[in-house]
PDB file of C-alpha atoms in Angstrom:
ATOM      1  CA  UNK X  25      94.316 111.136  89.922  1.00 78.00           C
ATOM      2  CA  UNK X  26      93.532 107.574  90.993  1.00 58.00           C
ATOM      3  CA  UNK X  27      90.146 105.928  91.071  1.00 55.00           C
ATOM      4  CA  UNK X  28      87.440 107.329  93.322  1.00 51.00           C
ATOM      5  CA  UNK X  29      84.688 105.669  95.317  1.00 48.00           C
ATOM      6  CA  UNK X  30      83.186 102.468  94.027  1.00 43.00           C
ATOM      7  CA  UNK X  31      86.391 100.554  93.313  1.00 56.00           C
ATOM      8  CA  UNK X  32      85.481  96.914  93.885  1.00 57.00           C
ATOM      9  CA  UNK X  33      89.040  96.048  94.951  1.00 52.00           C
ATOM     10  CA  UNK X  34      88.040  96.406  98.562  1.00 44.00           C
ATOM     11  CA  UNK X  35      86.439  92.947  98.527  1.00 39.00           C
ATOM     12  CA  UNK X  36      88.628  89.962  99.372  1.00 36.00           C
ATOM     13  CA  UNK X  37      88.395  87.381  96.599  1.00 37.00           C
ATOM     14  CA  UNK X  38      85.927  84.559  97.048  1.00 31.00           C
ATOM     15  CA  UNK X  39      88.596  81.883  96.671  1.00 34.00           C
ATOM     16  CA  UNK X  40      90.512  83.412  99.586  1.00 36.00           C
ATOM     17  CA  UNK X  41      87.433  83.344 101.797  1.00 31.00           C
ATOM     18  CA  UNK X  42      86.729  79.735 100.857  1.00 32.00           C
ATOM     19  CA  UNK X  43      90.232  78.386 101.241  1.00 35.00           C
ATOM     20  CA  UNK X  44      89.757  77.249 104.828  1.00 41.00           C
ATOM     21  CA  UNK X  45      86.487  75.452 104.044  1.00 42.00           C
ATOM     22  CA  UNK X  46      87.952  73.832 100.964  1.00 38.00           C
ATOM     23  CA  UNK X  47      90.931  72.537 102.898  1.00 39.00           C
ATOM     24  CA  UNK X  48      88.672  71.041 105.540  1.00 41.00           C
ATOM     25  CA  UNK X  49      86.411  69.430 102.963  1.00 40.00           C
ATOM     26  CA  UNK X  50      88.937  67.773 100.668  1.00 41.00           C
ATOM     27  CA  UNK X  51      92.161  67.823 102.677  1.00 50.00           C
ATOM     28  CA  UNK X  52      95.196  70.012 102.389  1.00 49.00           C
ATOM     29  CA  UNK X  53      96.937  67.434 100.230  1.00 52.00           C
ATOM     30  CA  UNK X  54      94.440  67.983  97.435  1.00 45.00           C
ATOM     31  CA  UNK X  55      95.067  71.725  97.277  1.00 49.00           C
ATOM     32  CA  UNK X  56      98.193  72.930  95.538  1.00 54.00           C
ATOM     33  CA  UNK X  57     100.893  73.915  98.012  1.00 51.00           C
ATOM     34  CA  UNK X  58     101.780  76.975  95.948  1.00 51.00           C
ATOM     35  CA  UNK X  59      98.177  78.178  95.996  1.00 52.00           C
ATOM     36  CA  UNK X  60      98.047  77.903  99.764  1.00 50.00           C
ATOM     37  CA  UNK X  61     101.379  79.692 100.084  1.00 47.00           C
ATOM     38  CA  UNK X  62     100.156  82.606  97.976  1.00 49.00           C
ATOM     39  CA  UNK X  63      96.869  82.943  99.801  1.00 51.00           C
ATOM     40  CA  UNK X  64      97.652  82.195 103.432  1.00 47.00           C
ATOM     41  CA  UNK X  65      98.159  85.859 104.300  1.00 45.00           C
ATOM     42  CA  UNK X  66      94.703  86.778 103.007  1.00 51.00           C
ATOM     43  CA  UNK X  67      92.998  84.796 105.750  1.00 48.00           C
ATOM     44  CA  UNK X  68      91.504  86.905 108.572  1.00 43.00           C
ATOM     45  CA  UNK X  69      94.120  88.254 110.962  1.00 45.00           C
ATOM     46  CA  UNK X  70      97.116  87.307 108.798  1.00 51.00           C
ATOM     47  CA  UNK X  71      99.290  89.873 107.012  1.00 63.00           C
ATOM     48  CA  UNK X  72     102.427  89.209 105.007  1.00 69.00           C
ATOM     49  CA  UNK X  73     105.411  90.922 106.598  1.00 77.00           C
ATOM     50  CA  UNK X  74     106.752  94.172 105.152  1.00 80.00           C
ATOM     51  CA  UNK X  75     110.051  95.945 105.786  1.00 87.00           C
ATOM     52  CA  UNK X  76     109.135  99.316 107.250  1.00 88.00           C
ATOM     53  CA  UNK X  77     110.134 102.170 104.982  1.00 92.00           C
ATOM     54  CA  UNK X  78     111.410  99.929 102.173  1.00 93.00           C
ATOM     55  CA  UNK X  79     111.051 101.227  98.611  1.00 97.00           C
ATOM     56  CA  UNK X  80     111.099  99.402  95.290  1.00 97.00           C
ATOM     57  CA  UNK X  81     112.794 102.177  93.333  1.00 97.00           C
ATOM     58  CA  UNK X  82     116.161 103.524  94.411  1.00 95.00           C
ATOM     59  CA  UNK X  83     116.019 107.152  95.469  1.00 94.00           C
ATOM     60  CA  UNK X  84     112.282 107.178  96.089  1.00 98.00           C
ATOM     61  CA  UNK X  85     110.970 108.676  99.314  1.00 98.00           C
ATOM     62  CA  UNK X  86     108.631 106.409 101.267  1.00 98.00           C
ATOM     63  CA  UNK X  87     105.375 108.008 102.438  1.00 98.00           C
ATOM     64  CA  UNK X  88     102.769 105.325 103.138  1.00 98.00           C
ATOM     65  CA  UNK X  89      99.234 105.587 101.810  1.00 98.00           C
ATOM     66  CA  UNK X  90      96.319 104.793 104.076  1.00 98.00           C
ATOM     67  CA  UNK X  91      95.633 101.071 104.304  1.00 96.00           C
ATOM     68  CA  UNK X  92      92.102 101.882 103.145  1.00 97.00           C
ATOM     69  CA  UNK X  93      93.468 102.895  99.739  1.00 98.00           C
ATOM     70  CA  UNK X  94      95.175  99.650  98.693  1.00 97.00           C
ATOM     71  CA  UNK X  95      94.934  95.890  99.185  1.00 95.00           C
ATOM     72  CA  UNK X  96      97.693  93.798 100.736  1.00 94.00           C
ATOM     73  CA  UNK X  97      99.064  91.301  98.203  1.00 94.00           C
ATOM     74  CA  UNK X  98     102.157  89.351  97.202  1.00 94.00           C
ATOM     75  CA  UNK X  99     102.634  90.346  93.592  1.00 94.00           C
ATOM     76  CA  UNK X 100     103.735  89.013  91.190  1.00 94.00           C
ATOM     77  CA  UNK X 101     103.208  85.608  92.854  1.00 91.00           C
ATOM     78  CA  UNK X 102      99.472  86.039  93.341  1.00 92.00           C
ATOM     79  CA  UNK X 103      98.801  88.559  90.550  1.00 94.00           C
ATOM     80  CA  UNK X 104     101.118  88.897  87.564  1.00 96.00           C
ATOM     81  CA  UNK X 105     102.190  92.461  86.713  1.00 98.00           C
ATOM     82  CA  UNK X 106     102.190  93.283  83.002  1.00 98.00           C
ATOM     83  CA  UNK X 107     101.253  96.955  82.787  1.00 98.00           C
ATOM     84  CA  UNK X 108     102.122 100.480  83.912  1.00 98.00           C
ATOM     85  CA  UNK X 109      99.318 103.054  84.149  1.00 98.00           C
ATOM     86  CA  UNK X 110     100.209 106.747  83.800  1.00 98.00           C
ATOM     87  CA  UNK X 111      98.190 109.322  85.779  1.00 98.00           C
ATOM     88  CA  UNK X 112      98.194 113.073  86.414  1.00 98.00           C
ATOM     89  CA  UNK X 113      97.326 114.292  89.909  1.00 98.00           C
ATOM     90  CA  UNK X 114      95.222 117.340  88.972  1.00 97.00           C
ATOM     91  CA  UNK X 115      96.942 119.170  91.796  1.00 97.00           C
ATOM     92  CA  UNK X 116     100.321 119.642  93.415  1.00 98.00           C
ATOM     93  CA  UNK X 117     102.467 117.002  95.075  1.00 98.00           C
ATOM     94  CA  UNK X 118     101.382 117.910  98.580  1.00 98.00           C
ATOM     95  CA  UNK X 119      97.678 117.607  97.825  1.00 98.00           C
ATOM     96  CA  UNK X 120      98.186 114.235  96.129  1.00 98.00           C
ATOM     97  CA  UNK X 121     100.141 112.855  99.073  1.00 98.00           C
ATOM     98  CA  UNK X 122      97.502 114.135 101.489  1.00 98.00           C
ATOM     99  CA  UNK X 123      94.718 112.536  99.430  1.00 98.00           C
ATOM    100  CA  UNK X 124      96.433 109.139  99.389  1.00 98.00           C
ATOM    101  CA  UNK X 125      97.017 109.331 103.150  1.00 98.00           C
ATOM    102  CA  UNK X 126      93.300 109.979 103.678  1.00 98.00           C
ATOM    103  CA  UNK X 127      91.325 106.751 104.278  1.00 98.00           C
ATOM    104  CA  UNK X 128      88.216 108.450 102.952  1.00 97.00           C
ATOM    105  CA  UNK X 129      89.796 109.044  99.545  1.00 97.00           C
ATOM    106  CA  UNK X 130      89.506 105.353  98.653  1.00 96.00           C
ATOM    107  CA  UNK X 131      92.358 105.509  96.097  1.00 98.00           C
ATOM    108  CA  UNK X 132      96.142 105.701  95.818  1.00 98.00           C
ATOM    109  CA  UNK X 133      98.869 105.069  93.260  1.00 98.00           C
ATOM    110  CA  UNK X 134     102.138 103.271  93.886  1.00 98.00           C
ATOM    111  CA  UNK X 135     104.227 106.332  92.965  1.00 98.00           C
ATOM    112  CA  UNK X 136     104.019 110.093  92.470  1.00 98.00           C
ATOM    113  CA  UNK X 137     106.606 111.869  90.310  1.00 98.00           C
ATOM    114  CA  UNK X 138     106.996 115.582  91.051  1.00 98.00           C
ATOM    115  CA  UNK X 139     107.756 118.373  88.580  1.00 98.00           C
ATOM    116  CA  UNK X 140     111.289 118.566  89.986  1.00 98.00           C
ATOM    117  CA  UNK X 141     111.852 114.827  89.459  1.00 98.00           C
ATOM    118  CA  UNK X 142     111.399 113.686  93.043  1.00 98.00           C
ATOM    119  CA  UNK X 143     109.774 110.261  93.329  1.00 98.00           C
ATOM    120  CA  UNK X 144     107.487 109.415  96.240  1.00 98.00           C
ATOM    121  CA  UNK X 145     106.407 105.821  96.780  1.00 98.00           C
ATOM    122  CA  UNK X 146     103.158 105.361  98.707  1.00 98.00           C
ATOM    123  CA  UNK X 147     102.229 101.725  98.012  1.00 97.00           C
ATOM    124  CA  UNK X 148     104.629  98.799  97.621  1.00 97.00           C
ATOM    125  CA  UNK X 149     104.634  97.149  94.223  1.00 97.00           C
ATOM    126  CA  UNK X 150     103.790  93.939  96.065  1.00 95.00           C
ATOM    127  CA  UNK X 151     100.385  95.382  96.874  1.00 96.00           C
ATOM    128  CA  UNK X 152      97.333  96.291  94.801  1.00 97.00           C
ATOM    129  CA  UNK X 153      96.820 100.054  94.753  1.00 98.00           C
ATOM    130  CA  UNK X 154      93.365 101.421  93.970  1.00 98.00           C
ATOM    131  CA  UNK X 155      94.427 103.705  91.148  1.00 98.00           C
ATOM    132  CA  UNK X 156      92.781 102.613  87.906  1.00 98.00           C
ATOM    133  CA  UNK X 157      89.097 102.289  88.819  1.00 96.00           C
ATOM    134  CA  UNK X 158      89.080  98.737  87.434  1.00 97.00           C
ATOM    135  CA  UNK X 159      89.824  95.779  89.673  1.00 97.00           C
ATOM    136  CA  UNK X 160      91.522  93.642  87.030  1.00 97.00           C
ATOM    137  CA  UNK X 161      93.750  96.499  85.873  1.00 98.00           C
ATOM    138  CA  UNK X 162      94.644  97.381  89.456  1.00 98.00           C
ATOM    139  CA  UNK X 163      95.722  93.826  90.143  1.00 97.00           C
ATOM    140  CA  UNK X 164      97.975  93.629  87.079  1.00 98.00           C
ATOM    141  CA  UNK X 165      99.528  97.106  87.026  1.00 98.00           C
ATOM    142  CA  UNK X 166     101.771  99.636  88.738  1.00 98.00           C
ATOM    143  CA  UNK X 167     100.226 103.115  88.934  1.00 98.00           C
ATOM    144  CA  UNK X 168     102.400 106.228  88.531  1.00 99.00           C
ATOM    145  CA  UNK X 169     100.969 109.694  89.218  1.00 98.00           C
ATOM    146  CA  UNK X 170     102.556 112.891  87.883  1.00 98.00           C
ATOM    147  CA  UNK X 171     102.243 116.241  89.615  1.00 98.00           C
ATOM    148  CA  UNK X 172     100.289 118.806  87.613  1.00 98.00           C
ATOM    149  CA  UNK X 173      97.195 119.378  85.523  1.00 98.00           C
ATOM    150  CA  UNK X 174      96.243 117.751  82.230  1.00 98.00           C
ATOM    151  CA  UNK X 175      95.542 121.118  80.555  1.00 97.00           C
ATOM    152  CA  UNK X 176      98.928 122.639  81.487  1.00 98.00           C
ATOM    153  CA  UNK X 177     101.704 121.243  79.273  1.00 97.00           C
ATOM    154  CA  UNK X 178     104.259 123.304  81.196  1.00 98.00           C
ATOM    155  CA  UNK X 179     103.673 121.030  84.192  1.00 98.00           C
ATOM    156  CA  UNK X 180     105.273 118.123  82.339  1.00 98.00           C
ATOM    157  CA  UNK X 181     108.856 119.223  82.824  1.00 98.00           C
ATOM    158  CA  UNK X 182     111.959 117.672  81.268  1.00 98.00           C
ATOM    159  CA  UNK X 183     113.161 116.480  84.650  1.00 98.00           C
ATOM    160  CA  UNK X 184     109.761 114.918  85.381  1.00 98.00           C
ATOM    161  CA  UNK X 185     109.762 113.021  82.082  1.00 98.00           C
ATOM    162  CA  UNK X 186     113.301 111.792  82.717  1.00 98.00           C
ATOM    163  CA  UNK X 187     112.644 110.671  86.295  1.00 98.00           C
ATOM    164  CA  UNK X 188     109.368 108.985  85.376  1.00 98.00           C
ATOM    165  CA  UNK X 189     111.007 107.210  82.436  1.00 98.00           C
ATOM    166  CA  UNK X 190     113.711 105.798  84.714  1.00 98.00           C
ATOM    167  CA  UNK X 191     111.036 104.606  87.128  1.00 98.00           C
ATOM    168  CA  UNK X 192     108.930 102.980  84.418  1.00 98.00           C
ATOM    169  CA  UNK X 193     112.030 101.393  82.876  1.00 98.00           C
ATOM    170  CA  UNK X 194     112.862  99.842  86.243  1.00 98.00           C
ATOM    171  CA  UNK X 195     109.304  98.525  86.673  1.00 98.00           C
ATOM    172  CA  UNK X 196     109.290  97.097  83.142  1.00 98.00           C
ATOM    173  CA  UNK X 197     112.623  95.381  83.690  1.00 97.00           C
ATOM    174  CA  UNK X 198     111.543  93.948  87.048  1.00 97.00           C
ATOM    175  CA  UNK X 199     108.425  92.298  85.625  1.00 98.00           C
ATOM    176  CA  UNK X 200     109.567  91.780  82.012  1.00 97.00           C
ATOM    177  CA  UNK X 201     106.979  94.254  80.678  1.00 98.00           C
ATOM    178  CA  UNK X 202     107.402  95.296  77.020  1.00 98.00           C
ATOM    179  CA  UNK X 203     108.077  98.997  76.487  1.00 98.00           C
ATOM    180  CA  UNK X 204     105.168  99.799  74.196  1.00 98.00           C
ATOM    181  CA  UNK X 205     101.748 101.441  74.215  1.00 98.00           C
ATOM    182  CA  UNK X 206      99.958  98.174  74.855  1.00 98.00           C
ATOM    183  CA  UNK X 207     101.654  97.790  78.212  1.00 98.00           C
ATOM    184  CA  UNK X 208     102.345 101.409  79.218  1.00 98.00           C
ATOM    185  CA  UNK X 209      98.984 103.144  79.077  1.00 98.00           C
ATOM    186  CA  UNK X 210      97.150 106.215  80.320  1.00 98.00           C
ATOM    187  CA  UNK X 211      94.410 106.171  82.919  1.00 98.00           C
ATOM    188  CA  UNK X 212      92.004 107.262  80.196  1.00 98.00           C
ATOM    189  CA  UNK X 213      92.595 103.939  78.439  1.00 98.00           C
ATOM    190  CA  UNK X 214      91.441 101.789  81.358  1.00 98.00           C
ATOM    191  CA  UNK X 215      88.033 100.238  80.576  1.00 97.00           C
ATOM    192  CA  UNK X 216      85.178 101.819  82.514  1.00 94.00           C
ATOM    193  CA  UNK X 217      87.097 104.856  83.735  1.00 92.00           C
ATOM    194  CA  UNK X 218      85.728 108.399  83.610  1.00 91.00           C
ATOM    195  CA  UNK X 219      89.214 109.961  83.838  1.00 95.00           C
ATOM    196  CA  UNK X 220      91.018 111.735  80.994  1.00 96.00           C
ATOM    197  CA  UNK X 221      94.597 111.734  82.291  1.00 97.00           C
ATOM    198  CA  UNK X 222      97.347 112.043  81.301  1.00 98.00           C
ATOM    199  CA  UNK X 223      95.644 114.126  78.606  1.00 98.00           C
ATOM    200  CA  UNK X 224      96.549 115.388  75.154  1.00 97.00           C
ATOM    201  CA  UNK X 225      99.676 117.243  76.303  1.00 98.00           C
ATOM    202  CA  UNK X 226     101.420 114.113  77.532  1.00 98.00           C
ATOM    203  CA  UNK X 227     104.037 113.271  74.884  1.00 98.00           C
ATOM    204  CA  UNK X 228     103.787 109.501  74.522  1.00 98.00           C
ATOM    205  CA  UNK X 229     106.340 109.217  71.730  1.00 98.00           C
ATOM    206  CA  UNK X 230     108.914 111.111  73.784  1.00 98.00           C
ATOM    207  CA  UNK X 231     108.068 109.186  76.943  1.00 98.00           C
ATOM    208  CA  UNK X 232     108.474 105.718  75.428  1.00 98.00           C
ATOM    209  CA  UNK X 233     111.706 106.827  73.790  1.00 98.00           C
ATOM    210  CA  UNK X 234     112.999 107.933  77.207  1.00 98.00           C
ATOM    211  CA  UNK X 235     111.899 104.681  78.851  1.00 98.00           C
ATOM    212  CA  UNK X 236     113.713 102.635  76.192  1.00 98.00           C
ATOM    213  CA  UNK X 237     116.817 104.827  76.558  1.00 97.00           C
ATOM    214  CA  UNK X 238     116.767 104.367  80.336  1.00 97.00           C
ATOM    215  CA  UNK X 239     116.687 100.606  79.901  1.00 94.00           C
ATOM    216  CA  UNK X 240     119.583 100.741  77.430  1.00 92.00           C
ATOM    217  CA  UNK X 241     121.620 102.866  79.835  1.00 91.00           C
ATOM    218  CA  UNK X 242     120.920 100.385  82.613  1.00 83.00           C
ATOM    219  CA  UNK X 243     122.013  97.506  80.367  1.00 79.00           C
ATOM    220  CA  UNK X 244     125.343  99.258  79.776  1.00 84.00           C
ATOM    221  CA  UNK X 245     125.872  99.770  83.492  1.00 85.00           C
ATOM    222  CA  UNK X 246     125.255  96.094  84.129  1.00 84.00           C
ATOM    223  CA  UNK X 247     127.844  94.918  81.582  1.00 80.00           C
TER     224      UNK X 247
END
């Protein structure tokens, strides 16, 4: 599952805290307009508007994570997205949802894919979910959890693989992410993590093949 306590994402960046002082010192005209536009919502008391219940992936069910488990952002304008991180929940769907709703859990992923193929979105892709245990990787990635246990290959069902592949294909298309193992990685591959998911039973070759096929199918629908 996602990162546990100690994720440094909870700190607002120093440049955001200093933006007001910098503007006063050198004048707004000296600061780039685009920089101010990207960062205005990070000032105290300001939050970029969200559409209640909106999802980024068609067919996903929206169940919001606790605000303690992610950071409001405006990706990809403030942080470019170039990676998908694959997780396994180490539990069932219900327990994962409950954990991400719990402000004391201090972690959440953007999505959870169930064994039956249902997709639950808990954090908007705009925002930085605390899922990887590494601030830089959190800022640049979309985190996708999968219901089950790493030591139970039977948990990784055909319908789960297919649904997850469609989701990852959509994310990769949206942010122009290459479909390869450099950009679609497991939680275990994140620097500094102590997690082992998705584990040895996750079939990477099959998964990337399904992601590529989902993109091809989408291309055909668009033409």
